[in-house]
PDB file of C-alpha atoms in Angstrom:
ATOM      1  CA  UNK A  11     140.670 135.113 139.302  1.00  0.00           C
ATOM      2  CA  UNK A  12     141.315 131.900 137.183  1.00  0.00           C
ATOM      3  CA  UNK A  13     138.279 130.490 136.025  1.00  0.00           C
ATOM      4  CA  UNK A  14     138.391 127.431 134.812  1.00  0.00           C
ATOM      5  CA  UNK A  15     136.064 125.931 131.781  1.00  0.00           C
ATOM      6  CA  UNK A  16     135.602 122.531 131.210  1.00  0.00           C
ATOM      7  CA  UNK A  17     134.685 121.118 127.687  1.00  0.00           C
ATOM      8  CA  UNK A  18     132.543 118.349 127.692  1.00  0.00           C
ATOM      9  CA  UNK A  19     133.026 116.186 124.372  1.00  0.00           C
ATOM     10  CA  UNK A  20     129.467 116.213 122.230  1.00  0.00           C
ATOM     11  CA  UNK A  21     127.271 112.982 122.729  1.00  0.00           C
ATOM     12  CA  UNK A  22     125.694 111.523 119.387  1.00  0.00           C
ATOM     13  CA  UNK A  23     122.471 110.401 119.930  1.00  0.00           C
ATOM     14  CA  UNK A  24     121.870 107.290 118.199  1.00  0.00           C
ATOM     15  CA  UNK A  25     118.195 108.045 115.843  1.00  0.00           C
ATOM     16  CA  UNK A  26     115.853 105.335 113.992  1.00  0.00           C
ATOM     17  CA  UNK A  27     115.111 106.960 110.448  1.00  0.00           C
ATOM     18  CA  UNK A  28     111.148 106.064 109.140  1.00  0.00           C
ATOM     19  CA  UNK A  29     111.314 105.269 104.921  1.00  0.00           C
ATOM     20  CA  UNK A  30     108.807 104.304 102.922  1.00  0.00           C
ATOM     21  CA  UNK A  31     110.406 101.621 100.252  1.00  0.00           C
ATOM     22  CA  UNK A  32     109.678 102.201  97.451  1.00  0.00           C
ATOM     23  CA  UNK A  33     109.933 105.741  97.389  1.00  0.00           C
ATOM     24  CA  UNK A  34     108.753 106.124  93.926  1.00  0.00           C
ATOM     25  CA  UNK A  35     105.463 104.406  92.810  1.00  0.00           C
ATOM     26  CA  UNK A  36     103.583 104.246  89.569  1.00  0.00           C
ATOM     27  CA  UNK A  37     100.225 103.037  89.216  1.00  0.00           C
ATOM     28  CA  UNK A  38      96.638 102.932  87.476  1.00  0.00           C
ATOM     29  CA  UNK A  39      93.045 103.488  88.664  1.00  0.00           C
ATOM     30  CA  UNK A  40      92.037 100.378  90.470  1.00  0.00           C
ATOM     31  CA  UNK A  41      95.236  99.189  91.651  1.00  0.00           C
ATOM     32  CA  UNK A  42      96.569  98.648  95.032  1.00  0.00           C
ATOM     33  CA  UNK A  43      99.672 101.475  96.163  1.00  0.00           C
ATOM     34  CA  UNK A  44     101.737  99.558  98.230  1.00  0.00           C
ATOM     35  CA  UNK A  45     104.487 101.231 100.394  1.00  0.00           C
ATOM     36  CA  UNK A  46     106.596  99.624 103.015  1.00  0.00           C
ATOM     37  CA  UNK A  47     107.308 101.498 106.395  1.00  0.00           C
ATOM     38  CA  UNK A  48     110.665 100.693 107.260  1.00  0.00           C
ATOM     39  CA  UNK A  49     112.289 101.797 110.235  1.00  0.00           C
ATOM     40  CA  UNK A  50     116.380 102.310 109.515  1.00  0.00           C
ATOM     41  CA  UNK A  51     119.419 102.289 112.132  1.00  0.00           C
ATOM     42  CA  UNK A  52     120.981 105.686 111.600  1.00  0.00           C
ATOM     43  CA  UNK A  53     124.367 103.887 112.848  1.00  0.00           C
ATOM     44  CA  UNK A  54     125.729 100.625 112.431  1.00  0.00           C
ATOM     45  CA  UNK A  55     123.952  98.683 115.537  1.00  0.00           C
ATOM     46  CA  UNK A  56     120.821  97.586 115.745  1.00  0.00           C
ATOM     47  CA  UNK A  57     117.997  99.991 117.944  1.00  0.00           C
ATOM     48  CA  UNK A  58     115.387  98.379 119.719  1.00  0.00           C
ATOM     49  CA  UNK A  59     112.010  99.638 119.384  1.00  0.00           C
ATOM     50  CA  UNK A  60     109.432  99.597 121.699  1.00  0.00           C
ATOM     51  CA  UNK A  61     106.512 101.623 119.699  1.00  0.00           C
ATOM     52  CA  UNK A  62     106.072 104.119 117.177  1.00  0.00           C
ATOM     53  CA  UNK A  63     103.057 106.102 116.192  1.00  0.00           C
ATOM     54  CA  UNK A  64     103.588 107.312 112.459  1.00  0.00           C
ATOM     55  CA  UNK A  65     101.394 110.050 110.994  1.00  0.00           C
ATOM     56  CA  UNK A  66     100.346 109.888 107.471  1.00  0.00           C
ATOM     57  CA  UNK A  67      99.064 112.357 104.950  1.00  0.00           C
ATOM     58  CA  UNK A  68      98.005 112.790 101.278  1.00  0.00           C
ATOM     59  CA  UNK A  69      95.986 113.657  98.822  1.00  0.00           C
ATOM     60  CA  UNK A  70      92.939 111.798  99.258  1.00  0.00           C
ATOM     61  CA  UNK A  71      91.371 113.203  95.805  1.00  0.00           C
ATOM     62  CA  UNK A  72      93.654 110.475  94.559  1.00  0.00           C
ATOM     63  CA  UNK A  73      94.589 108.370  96.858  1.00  0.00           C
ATOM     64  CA  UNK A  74      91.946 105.873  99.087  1.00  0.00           C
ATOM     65  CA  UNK A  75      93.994 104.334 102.281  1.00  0.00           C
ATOM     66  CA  UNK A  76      92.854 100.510 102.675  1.00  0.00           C
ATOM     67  CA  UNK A  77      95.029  99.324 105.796  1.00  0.00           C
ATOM     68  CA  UNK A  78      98.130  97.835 106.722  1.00  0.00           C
ATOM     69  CA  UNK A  79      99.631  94.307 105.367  1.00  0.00           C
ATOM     70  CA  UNK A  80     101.505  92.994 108.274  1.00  0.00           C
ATOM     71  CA  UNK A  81     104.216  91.071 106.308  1.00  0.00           C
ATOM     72  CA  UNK A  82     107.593  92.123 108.156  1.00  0.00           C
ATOM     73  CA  UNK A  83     109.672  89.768 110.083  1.00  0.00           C
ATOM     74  CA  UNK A  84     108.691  91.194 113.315  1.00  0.00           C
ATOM     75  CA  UNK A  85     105.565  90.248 115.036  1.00  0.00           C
ATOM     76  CA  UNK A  86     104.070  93.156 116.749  1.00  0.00           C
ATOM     77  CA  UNK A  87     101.535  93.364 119.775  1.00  0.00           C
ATOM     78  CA  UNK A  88      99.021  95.796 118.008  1.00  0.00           C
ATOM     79  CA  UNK A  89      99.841  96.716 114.334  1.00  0.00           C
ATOM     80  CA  UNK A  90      97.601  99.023 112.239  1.00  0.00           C
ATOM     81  CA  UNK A  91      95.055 102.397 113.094  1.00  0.00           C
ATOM     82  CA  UNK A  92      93.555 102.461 116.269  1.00  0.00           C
ATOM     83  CA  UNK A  93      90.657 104.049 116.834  1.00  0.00           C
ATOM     84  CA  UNK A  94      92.185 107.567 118.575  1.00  0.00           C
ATOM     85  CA  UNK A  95      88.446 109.230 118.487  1.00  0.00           C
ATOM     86  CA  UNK A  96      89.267 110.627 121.906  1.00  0.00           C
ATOM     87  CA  UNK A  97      92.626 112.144 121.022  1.00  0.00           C
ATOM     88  CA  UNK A  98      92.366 114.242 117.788  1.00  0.00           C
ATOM     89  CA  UNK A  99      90.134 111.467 115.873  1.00  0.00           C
ATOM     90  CA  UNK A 100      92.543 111.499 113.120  1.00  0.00           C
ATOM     91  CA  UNK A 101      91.216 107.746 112.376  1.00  0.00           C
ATOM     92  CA  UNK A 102      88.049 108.388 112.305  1.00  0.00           C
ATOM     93  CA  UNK A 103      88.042 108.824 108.537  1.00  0.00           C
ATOM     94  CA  UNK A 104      90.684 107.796 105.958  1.00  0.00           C
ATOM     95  CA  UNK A 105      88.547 109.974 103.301  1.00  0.00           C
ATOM     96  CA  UNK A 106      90.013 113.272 104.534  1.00  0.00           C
ATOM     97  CA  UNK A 107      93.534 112.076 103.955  1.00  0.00           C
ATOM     98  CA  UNK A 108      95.025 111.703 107.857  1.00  0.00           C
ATOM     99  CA  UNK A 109      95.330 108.965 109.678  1.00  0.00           C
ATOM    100  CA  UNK A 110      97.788 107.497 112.922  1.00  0.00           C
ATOM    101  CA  UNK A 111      99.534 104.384 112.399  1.00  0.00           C
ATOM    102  CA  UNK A 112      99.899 102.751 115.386  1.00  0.00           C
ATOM    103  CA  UNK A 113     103.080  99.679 116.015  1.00  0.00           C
ATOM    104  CA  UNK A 114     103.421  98.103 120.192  1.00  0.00           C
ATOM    105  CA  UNK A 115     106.296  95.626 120.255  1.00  0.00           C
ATOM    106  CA  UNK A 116     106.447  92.529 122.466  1.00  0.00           C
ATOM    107  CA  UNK A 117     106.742  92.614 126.112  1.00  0.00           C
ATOM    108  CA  UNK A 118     110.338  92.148 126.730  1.00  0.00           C
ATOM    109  CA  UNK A 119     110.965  91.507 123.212  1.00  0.00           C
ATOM    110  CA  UNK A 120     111.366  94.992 121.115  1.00  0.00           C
ATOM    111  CA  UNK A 121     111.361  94.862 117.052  1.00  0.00           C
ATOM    112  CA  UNK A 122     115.466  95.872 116.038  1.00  0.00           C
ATOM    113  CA  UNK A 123     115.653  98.856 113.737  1.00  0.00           C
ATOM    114  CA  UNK A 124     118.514  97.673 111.800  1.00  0.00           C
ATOM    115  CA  UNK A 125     121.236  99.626 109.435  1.00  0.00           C
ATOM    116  CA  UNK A 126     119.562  97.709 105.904  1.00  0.00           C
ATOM    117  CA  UNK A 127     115.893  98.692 107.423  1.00  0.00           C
ATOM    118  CA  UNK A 128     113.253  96.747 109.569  1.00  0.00           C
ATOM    119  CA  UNK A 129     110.064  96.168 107.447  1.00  0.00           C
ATOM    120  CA  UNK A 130     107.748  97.499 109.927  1.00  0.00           C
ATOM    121  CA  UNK A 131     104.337  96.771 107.936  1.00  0.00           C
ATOM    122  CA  UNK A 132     103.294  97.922 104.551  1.00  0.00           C
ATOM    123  CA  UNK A 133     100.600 100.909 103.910  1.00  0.00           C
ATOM    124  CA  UNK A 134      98.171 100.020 101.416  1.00  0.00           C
ATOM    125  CA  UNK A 135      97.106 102.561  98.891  1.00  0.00           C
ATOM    126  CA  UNK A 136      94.057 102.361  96.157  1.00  0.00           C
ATOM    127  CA  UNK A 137      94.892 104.113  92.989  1.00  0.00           C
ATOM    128  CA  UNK A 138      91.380 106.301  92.432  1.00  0.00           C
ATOM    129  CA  UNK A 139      92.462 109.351  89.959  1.00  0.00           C
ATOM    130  CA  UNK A 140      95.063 110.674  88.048  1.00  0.00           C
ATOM    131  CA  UNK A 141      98.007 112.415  89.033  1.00  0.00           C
ATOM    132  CA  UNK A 142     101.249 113.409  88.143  1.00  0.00           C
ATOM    133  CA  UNK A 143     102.335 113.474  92.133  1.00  0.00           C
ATOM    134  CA  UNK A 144     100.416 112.659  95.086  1.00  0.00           C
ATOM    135  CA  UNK A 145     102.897 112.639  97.845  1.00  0.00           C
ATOM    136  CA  UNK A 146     102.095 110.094 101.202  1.00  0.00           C
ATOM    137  CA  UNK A 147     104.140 112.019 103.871  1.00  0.00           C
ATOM    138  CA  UNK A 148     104.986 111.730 107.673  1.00  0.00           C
ATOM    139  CA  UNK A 149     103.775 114.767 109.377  1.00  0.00           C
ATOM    140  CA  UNK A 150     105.499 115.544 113.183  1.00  0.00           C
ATOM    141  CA  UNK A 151     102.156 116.568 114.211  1.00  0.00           C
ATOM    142  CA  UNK A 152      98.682 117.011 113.698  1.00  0.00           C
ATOM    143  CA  UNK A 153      95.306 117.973 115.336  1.00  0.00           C
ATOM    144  CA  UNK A 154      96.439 119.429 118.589  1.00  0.00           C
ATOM    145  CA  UNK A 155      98.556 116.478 120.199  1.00  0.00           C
ATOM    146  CA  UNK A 156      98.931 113.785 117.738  1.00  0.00           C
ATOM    147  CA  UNK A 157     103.011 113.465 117.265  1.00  0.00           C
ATOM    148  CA  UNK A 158     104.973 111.450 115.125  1.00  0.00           C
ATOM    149  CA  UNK A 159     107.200 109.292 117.260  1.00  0.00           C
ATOM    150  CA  UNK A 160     109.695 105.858 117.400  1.00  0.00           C
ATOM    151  CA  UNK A 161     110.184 104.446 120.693  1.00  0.00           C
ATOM    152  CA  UNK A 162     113.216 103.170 122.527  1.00  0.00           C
ATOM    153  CA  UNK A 163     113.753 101.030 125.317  1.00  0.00           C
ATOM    154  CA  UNK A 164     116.315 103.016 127.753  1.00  0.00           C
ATOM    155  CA  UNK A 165     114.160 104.624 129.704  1.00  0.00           C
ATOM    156  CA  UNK A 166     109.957 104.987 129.137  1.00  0.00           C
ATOM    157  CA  UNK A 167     108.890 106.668 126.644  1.00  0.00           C
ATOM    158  CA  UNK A 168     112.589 107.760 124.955  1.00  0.00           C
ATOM    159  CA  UNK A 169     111.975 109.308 121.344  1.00  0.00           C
ATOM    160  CA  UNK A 170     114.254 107.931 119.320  1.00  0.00           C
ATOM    161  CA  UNK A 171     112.677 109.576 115.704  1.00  0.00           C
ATOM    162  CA  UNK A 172     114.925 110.143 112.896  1.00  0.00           C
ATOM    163  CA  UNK A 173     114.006 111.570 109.523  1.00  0.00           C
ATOM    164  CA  UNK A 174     110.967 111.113 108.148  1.00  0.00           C
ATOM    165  CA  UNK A 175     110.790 109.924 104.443  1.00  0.00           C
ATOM    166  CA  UNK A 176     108.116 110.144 101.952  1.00  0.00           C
ATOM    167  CA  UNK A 177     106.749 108.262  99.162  1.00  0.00           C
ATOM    168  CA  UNK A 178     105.698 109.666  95.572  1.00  0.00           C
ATOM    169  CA  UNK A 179     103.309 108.519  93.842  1.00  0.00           C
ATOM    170  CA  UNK A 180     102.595 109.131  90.302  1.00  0.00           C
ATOM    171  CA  UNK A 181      98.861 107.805  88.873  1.00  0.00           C
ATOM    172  CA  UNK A 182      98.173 107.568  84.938  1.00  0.00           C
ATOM    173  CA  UNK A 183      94.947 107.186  83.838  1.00  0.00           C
ATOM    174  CA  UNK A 184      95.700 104.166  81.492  1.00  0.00           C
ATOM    175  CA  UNK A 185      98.242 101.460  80.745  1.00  0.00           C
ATOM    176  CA  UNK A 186     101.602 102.445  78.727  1.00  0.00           C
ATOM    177  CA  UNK A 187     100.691 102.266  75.392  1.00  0.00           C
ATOM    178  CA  UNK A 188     104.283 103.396  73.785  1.00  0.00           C
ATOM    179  CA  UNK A 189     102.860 105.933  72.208  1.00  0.00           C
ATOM    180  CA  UNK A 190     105.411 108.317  73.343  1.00  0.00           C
ATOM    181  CA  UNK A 191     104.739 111.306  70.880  1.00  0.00           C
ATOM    182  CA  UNK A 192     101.294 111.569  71.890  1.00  0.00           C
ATOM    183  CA  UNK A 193      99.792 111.020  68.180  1.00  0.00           C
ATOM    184  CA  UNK A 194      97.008 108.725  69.068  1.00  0.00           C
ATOM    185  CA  UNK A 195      99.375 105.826  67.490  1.00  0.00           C
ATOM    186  CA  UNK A 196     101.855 103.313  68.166  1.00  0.00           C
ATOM    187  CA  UNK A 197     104.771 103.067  65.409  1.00  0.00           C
ATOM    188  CA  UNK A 198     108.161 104.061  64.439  1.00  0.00           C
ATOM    189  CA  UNK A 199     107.238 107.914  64.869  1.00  0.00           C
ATOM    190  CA  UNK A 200     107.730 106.827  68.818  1.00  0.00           C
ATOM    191  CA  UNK A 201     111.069 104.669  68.456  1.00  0.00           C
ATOM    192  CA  UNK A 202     113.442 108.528  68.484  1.00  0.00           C
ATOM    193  CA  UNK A 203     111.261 109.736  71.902  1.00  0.00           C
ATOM    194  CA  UNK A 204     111.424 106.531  73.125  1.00  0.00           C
ATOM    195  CA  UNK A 205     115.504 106.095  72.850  1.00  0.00           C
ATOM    196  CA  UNK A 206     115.785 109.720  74.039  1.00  0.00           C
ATOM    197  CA  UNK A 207     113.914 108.820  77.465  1.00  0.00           C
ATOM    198  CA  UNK A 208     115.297 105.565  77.786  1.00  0.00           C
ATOM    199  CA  UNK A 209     118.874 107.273  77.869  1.00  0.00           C
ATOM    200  CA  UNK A 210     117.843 109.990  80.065  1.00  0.00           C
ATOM    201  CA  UNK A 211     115.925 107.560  82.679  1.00  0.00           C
ATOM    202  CA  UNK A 212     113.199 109.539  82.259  1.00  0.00           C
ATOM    203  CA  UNK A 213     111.314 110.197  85.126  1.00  0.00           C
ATOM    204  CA  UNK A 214     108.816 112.411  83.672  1.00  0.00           C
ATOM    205  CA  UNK A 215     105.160 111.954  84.073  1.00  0.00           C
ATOM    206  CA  UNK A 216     104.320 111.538  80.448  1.00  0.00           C
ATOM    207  CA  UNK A 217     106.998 109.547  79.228  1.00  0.00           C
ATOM    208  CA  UNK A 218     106.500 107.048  82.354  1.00  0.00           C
ATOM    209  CA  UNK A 219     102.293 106.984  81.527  1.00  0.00           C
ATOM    210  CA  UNK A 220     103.585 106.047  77.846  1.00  0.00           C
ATOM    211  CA  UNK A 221     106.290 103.757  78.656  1.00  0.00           C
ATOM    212  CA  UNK A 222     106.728 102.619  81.463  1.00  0.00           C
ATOM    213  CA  UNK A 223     106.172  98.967  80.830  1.00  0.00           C
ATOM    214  CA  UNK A 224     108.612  97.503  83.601  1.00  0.00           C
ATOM    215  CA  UNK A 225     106.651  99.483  86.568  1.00  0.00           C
ATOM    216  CA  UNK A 226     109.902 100.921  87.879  1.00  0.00           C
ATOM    217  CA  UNK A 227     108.562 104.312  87.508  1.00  0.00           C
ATOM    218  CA  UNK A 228     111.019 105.493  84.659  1.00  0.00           C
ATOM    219  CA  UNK A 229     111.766 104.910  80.971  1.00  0.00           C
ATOM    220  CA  UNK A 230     114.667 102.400  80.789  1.00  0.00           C
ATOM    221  CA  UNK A 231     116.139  99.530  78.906  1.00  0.00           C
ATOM    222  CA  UNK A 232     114.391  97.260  80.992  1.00  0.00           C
ATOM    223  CA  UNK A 233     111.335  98.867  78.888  1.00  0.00           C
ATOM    224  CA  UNK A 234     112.526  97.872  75.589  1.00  0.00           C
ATOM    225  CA  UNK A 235     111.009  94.629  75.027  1.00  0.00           C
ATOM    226  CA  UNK A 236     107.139  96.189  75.999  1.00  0.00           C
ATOM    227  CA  UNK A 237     108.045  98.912  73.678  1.00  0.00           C
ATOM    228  CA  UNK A 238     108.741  96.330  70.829  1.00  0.00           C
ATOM    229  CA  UNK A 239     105.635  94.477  71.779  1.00  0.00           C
ATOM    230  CA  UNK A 240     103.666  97.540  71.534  1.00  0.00           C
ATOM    231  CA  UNK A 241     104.900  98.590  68.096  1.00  0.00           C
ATOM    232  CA  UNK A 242     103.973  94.903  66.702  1.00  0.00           C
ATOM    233  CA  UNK A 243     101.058  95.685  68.352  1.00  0.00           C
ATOM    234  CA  UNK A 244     100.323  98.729  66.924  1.00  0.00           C
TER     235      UNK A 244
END
C-alpha cells in the first residue's frame, strides 16, 4: 500500500515583543526610575493591539513603584493598575514588589505595535536604597491565574506575546564624585582609573557610582568634562 504524506509548509506566527527602554538605568536615593514599556513588531508590519496585561516584579527593598506616566502616542481606554483584588490581588500592594499593568485600546481603534517600538506608557520607579542591580522583570505568571499577555485583534482574545525584556537598574548611594580610586579624594591619583574605564565603557558598579557624570550608566568620553570639573573641584 502507497501511503501518501503530505508536507504542510511551517506558518510563522507574527509576535509583539514587550521592552523596557532604557534597559539600563542609573540612579540615586530620591530620584524617580523611569522605564518605558514599549511594545515591538517582531516583523516588519505593524500589529494591532487590542490589550495587554504586563506583570511586573522587583526588588522592592530598593525599589518603590509610583504609577504609570501615560506619555505615548497612543491614547488608551484604561491605562495603569487596576484594582485585581478579586483575581490574585497582585495590586493590592506595590510594597511587596508585584503588581499587573493593565493597557485596553480603543473600540475599533487598536494601538499599532510597530518594528521601531510603540511607547505603550512609562513605569515609574523611586530610587529608595542602594544597589548594584535591582532587576524590574516581566513574569508569565503569578499568583494562581495572573498571565502576562499582548492582545491581537483576529479573533477574541488572540495572544500575540513575544519576549519579555527587562530593565536593570543600578542605585548608588551618592552623586559621582570622580573619585575613582576610592581614596576619599578627588585629584590626579584618579585621572589613570578614570582613562582605563573610560576606554573599557565601564559598566561596573563602582566605576559608574564614581563617574558616571553623563547618566548613561557607564564610564565614557561623554564623562570627561564632569571628571575635569570634579578635579578643579577637588
Amino acid at each position: 500500500m502507497l501511503t501518501l504524506v503530505t508536507m504542510l509548509p511551517s506558518v510563522s506566527i507574527a509576535a509583539i515583543n514587550l521592552e523596557f527602554r532604557p534597559a539600563q538605568k542609573i540612579a540615586r536615593p530620591g530620584e524617580w526610575v523611569d522605564a518605558g514599556l514599549y511594545a515591538v513588531s517582531d516583523n516588519a508590519s505593524n500589529q494591532p493591539i487590542s490589550a495587554m496585561d504586563v506583570l511586573l516584579q522587583w526588588d522592592p527593598t530598593t525599589l518603590q513603584l509610583i504609577g504609570v506616566i501615560n506619555n505615548g502616542p497612543f491614547g488608551w481606554f484604561q491605562s495603569g493598575f487596576p484594582d485585581d483584588s478579586g483575581i490574585d490581588g497582585l495590586n493590592n500592594t506595590f510594597a511587596d514588589g508585584d503588581a499587573r499593568y493593565t493597557a485596553l485600546g480603543q473600540f475599533a481603534n487598536p494601538a499599532l505595535a510597530t518594528p521601531a517600538g510603540l511607547l505603550v506608557t512609562t513605569i515609574r520607579f523611586q530610587a529608595i536604597a542602594e544597589t548594584p542591580l535591582n532587576t524590574v522583570t516581566i513574569p508569565l505568571m503569578l499568583g494562581n491565574s495572573t498571565e502576562t499577555g499582548v492582545y491581537g485583534t483576529a479573533v477574541p482574545g488572540q495572544d500575540v506575546t513575544g519576549t519579555l525584556g527587562v530593565s536593570d537598574v543600578m542605585i548608588c548611594s551618592g552623586a559621582a564624585d570622580g573619585d575613582i580610586n576610592f581614596d576619599n579624594n578627588s585629584d590626579g591619583l584618579d585621572i589613570q582609573s578614570f582613562i582605563e574605564a573610560m576606554m573599557l565603557e565601564s559598566t561596573d558598579f563602582s566605576d559608574v557610582c564614581r563617574a558616571d557624570f553623563s547618566g548613561d550608566s557607564k564610564v565614557s568620553v561623554n564623562d570627561i568634562a564632569g571628571m575635569v570639573q570634579a578635579l578643579l573641584d577637588g
